[in-house]
XYZ file of C-alpha atoms in Angstrom:
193
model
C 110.071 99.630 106.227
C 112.411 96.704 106.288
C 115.459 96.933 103.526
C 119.021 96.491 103.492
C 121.006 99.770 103.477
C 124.223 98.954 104.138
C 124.237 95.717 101.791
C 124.751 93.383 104.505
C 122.443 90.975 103.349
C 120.427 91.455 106.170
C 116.825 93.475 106.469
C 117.345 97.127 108.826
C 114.583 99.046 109.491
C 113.835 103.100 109.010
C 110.975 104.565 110.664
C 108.919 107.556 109.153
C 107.072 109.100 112.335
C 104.782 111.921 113.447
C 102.023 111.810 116.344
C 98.635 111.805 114.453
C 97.255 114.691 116.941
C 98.304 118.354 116.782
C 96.577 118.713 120.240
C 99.482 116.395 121.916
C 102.127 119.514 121.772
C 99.126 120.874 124.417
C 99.877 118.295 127.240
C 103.757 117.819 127.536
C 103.100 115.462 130.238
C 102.541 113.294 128.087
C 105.961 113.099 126.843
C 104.818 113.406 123.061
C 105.236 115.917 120.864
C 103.353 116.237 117.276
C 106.618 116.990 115.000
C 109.370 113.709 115.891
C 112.640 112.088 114.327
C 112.310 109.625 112.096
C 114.726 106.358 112.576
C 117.266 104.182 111.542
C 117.830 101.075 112.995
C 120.499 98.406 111.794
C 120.214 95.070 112.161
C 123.080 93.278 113.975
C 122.846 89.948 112.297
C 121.307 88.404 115.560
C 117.762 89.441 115.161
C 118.240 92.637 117.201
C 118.687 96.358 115.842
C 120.513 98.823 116.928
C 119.464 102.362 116.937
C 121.853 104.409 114.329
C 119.298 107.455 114.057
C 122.228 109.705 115.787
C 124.802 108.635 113.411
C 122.966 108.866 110.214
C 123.142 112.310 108.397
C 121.139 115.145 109.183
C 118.083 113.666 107.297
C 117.129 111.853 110.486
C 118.035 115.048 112.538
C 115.050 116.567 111.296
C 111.933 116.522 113.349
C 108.758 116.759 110.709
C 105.566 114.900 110.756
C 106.478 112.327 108.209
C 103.671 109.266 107.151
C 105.256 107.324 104.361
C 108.775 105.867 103.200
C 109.691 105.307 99.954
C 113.568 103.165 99.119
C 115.141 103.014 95.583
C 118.501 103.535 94.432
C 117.607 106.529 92.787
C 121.419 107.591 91.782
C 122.195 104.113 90.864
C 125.152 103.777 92.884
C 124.410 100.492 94.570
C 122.477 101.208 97.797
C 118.832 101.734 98.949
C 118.146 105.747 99.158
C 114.850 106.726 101.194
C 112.300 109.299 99.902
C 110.393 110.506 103.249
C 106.759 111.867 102.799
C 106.081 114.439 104.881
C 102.728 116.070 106.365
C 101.985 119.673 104.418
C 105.734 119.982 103.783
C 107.765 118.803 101.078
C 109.442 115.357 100.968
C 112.770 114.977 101.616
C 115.264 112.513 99.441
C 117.892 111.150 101.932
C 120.833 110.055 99.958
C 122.640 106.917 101.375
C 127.003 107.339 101.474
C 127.405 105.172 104.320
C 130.055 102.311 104.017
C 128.692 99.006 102.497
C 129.219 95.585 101.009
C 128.346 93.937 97.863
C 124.680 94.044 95.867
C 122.900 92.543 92.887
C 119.692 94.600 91.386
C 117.249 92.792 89.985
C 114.725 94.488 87.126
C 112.114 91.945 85.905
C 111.206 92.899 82.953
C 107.741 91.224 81.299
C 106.704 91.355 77.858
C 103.594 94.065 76.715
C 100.531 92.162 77.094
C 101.848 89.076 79.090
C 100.490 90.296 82.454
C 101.923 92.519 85.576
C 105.822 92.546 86.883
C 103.593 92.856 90.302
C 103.860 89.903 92.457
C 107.407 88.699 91.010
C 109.043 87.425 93.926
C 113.143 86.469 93.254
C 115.527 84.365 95.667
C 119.348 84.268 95.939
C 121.581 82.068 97.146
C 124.644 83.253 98.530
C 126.464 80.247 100.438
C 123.534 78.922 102.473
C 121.969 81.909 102.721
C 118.766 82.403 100.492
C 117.395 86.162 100.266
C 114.066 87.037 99.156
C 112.343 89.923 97.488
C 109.585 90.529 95.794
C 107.574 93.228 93.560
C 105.098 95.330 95.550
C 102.648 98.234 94.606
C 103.753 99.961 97.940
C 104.662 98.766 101.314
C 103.858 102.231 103.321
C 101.201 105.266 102.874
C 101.575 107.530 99.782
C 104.627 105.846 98.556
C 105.745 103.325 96.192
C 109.173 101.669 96.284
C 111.592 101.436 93.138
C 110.341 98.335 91.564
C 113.705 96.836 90.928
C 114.850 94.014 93.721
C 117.766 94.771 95.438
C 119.922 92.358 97.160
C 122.718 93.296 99.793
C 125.274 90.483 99.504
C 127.629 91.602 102.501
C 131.112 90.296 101.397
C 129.887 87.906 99.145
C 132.403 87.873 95.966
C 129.522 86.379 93.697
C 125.371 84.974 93.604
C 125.818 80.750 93.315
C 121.944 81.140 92.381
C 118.956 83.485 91.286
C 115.277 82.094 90.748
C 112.997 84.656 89.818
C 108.863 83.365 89.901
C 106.690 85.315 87.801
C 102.865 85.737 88.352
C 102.128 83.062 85.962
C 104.431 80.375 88.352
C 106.849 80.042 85.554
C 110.265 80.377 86.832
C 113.510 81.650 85.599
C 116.990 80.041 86.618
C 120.411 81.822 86.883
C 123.593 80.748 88.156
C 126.989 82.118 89.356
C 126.190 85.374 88.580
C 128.709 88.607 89.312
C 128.070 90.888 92.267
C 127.290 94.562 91.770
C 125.395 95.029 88.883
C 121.889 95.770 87.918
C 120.823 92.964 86.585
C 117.982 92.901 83.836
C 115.796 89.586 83.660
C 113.057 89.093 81.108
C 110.024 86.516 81.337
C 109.555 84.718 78.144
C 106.760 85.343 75.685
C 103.541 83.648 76.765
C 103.756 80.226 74.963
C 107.451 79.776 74.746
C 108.679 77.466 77.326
């Protein structure tokens, strides 16, 4: 899964894994072993991550046979929390404390009967950066990610932008709009305009 855990405003990548065959633990020369890590990479701003698996928390110490992710903020504090689901054993919850910059939360919100918040897709602009996110049923197996878009903003002080498209292709516009804060947007009423 690609999100931004340390608010950057860049995309890292964590990595649920677990071989798919019992029978590998049978032939260590193949080098695999049925039970493995899961990772953490960071992205370095260049295109390129960097492996932080050893330096983050003893969730990623753990060697299980995990086959889906799950990210959402779940304690509301700002930053992108991972649920791990794990082969016959419970999940774990893996609480992100590590240092990190600025955020926005977006939580489209559509009226009862006007169609599905799936497939809103929202943009920032932050400088010349744009950021996009959008709202997905689930991005890996068993697991569905908070449906609220969250934007790391690295140092940036505030958003000079926010468009958010609903499924309809009517658009909402926002502009210079303070940094951390959960941010509630509503799509008008079918009709209004």
């Amino acid at each position: 899964m690609l999100a931004d855990f340390d608010n950057d405003a860049d995309l890292d990548l964590a990595i649920a894994n677990g071989h798919i065959y019992p029978q590998v633990n049978h032939h260590p020369e193949l080098g695999f072993t049925y039970r493995q890590r899961n990772l953490l990479m960071a992205n370095d701003g260049n295109g390129r991550f960097v492996d932080l698996t050893e330096r983050a928390g003893p969730g990623f110490a753990l060697e299980q046979v995990s086959r889906g992710l799950a990210a959402g903020d779940y304690d509301n504090d700002g930053d992108l929390d991972l649920l791990v689901i794990n082969l016959d054993e419970a999940p774990n919850l893996l609480r992100n404390d590590s240092p990190r910059g600025n955020w926005l939360t977006i939580i489209a919100e559509i009226p009862p009967g006007d169609g599905p918040v799936l497939g809103t897709r929202a943009w920032i602009q932050i400088g010349d950066q744009k950021l996009y996110r959008d709202v997905a049923s689930s991005d890996s197996y068993v697991s569905s990610h908070d449906p609220r878009m969250h934007f790391g903003l690295g140092k940036a002080e505030k958003v000079d932008r926010l468009t958010v498209r609903w499924f309809d292709g009517s658009e909402t516009r926002l502009e210079d709009i303070q940094v951390n804060q959960f941010l509630r947007i509503r799509k008008e009423p079918v009709g209004i305009r």
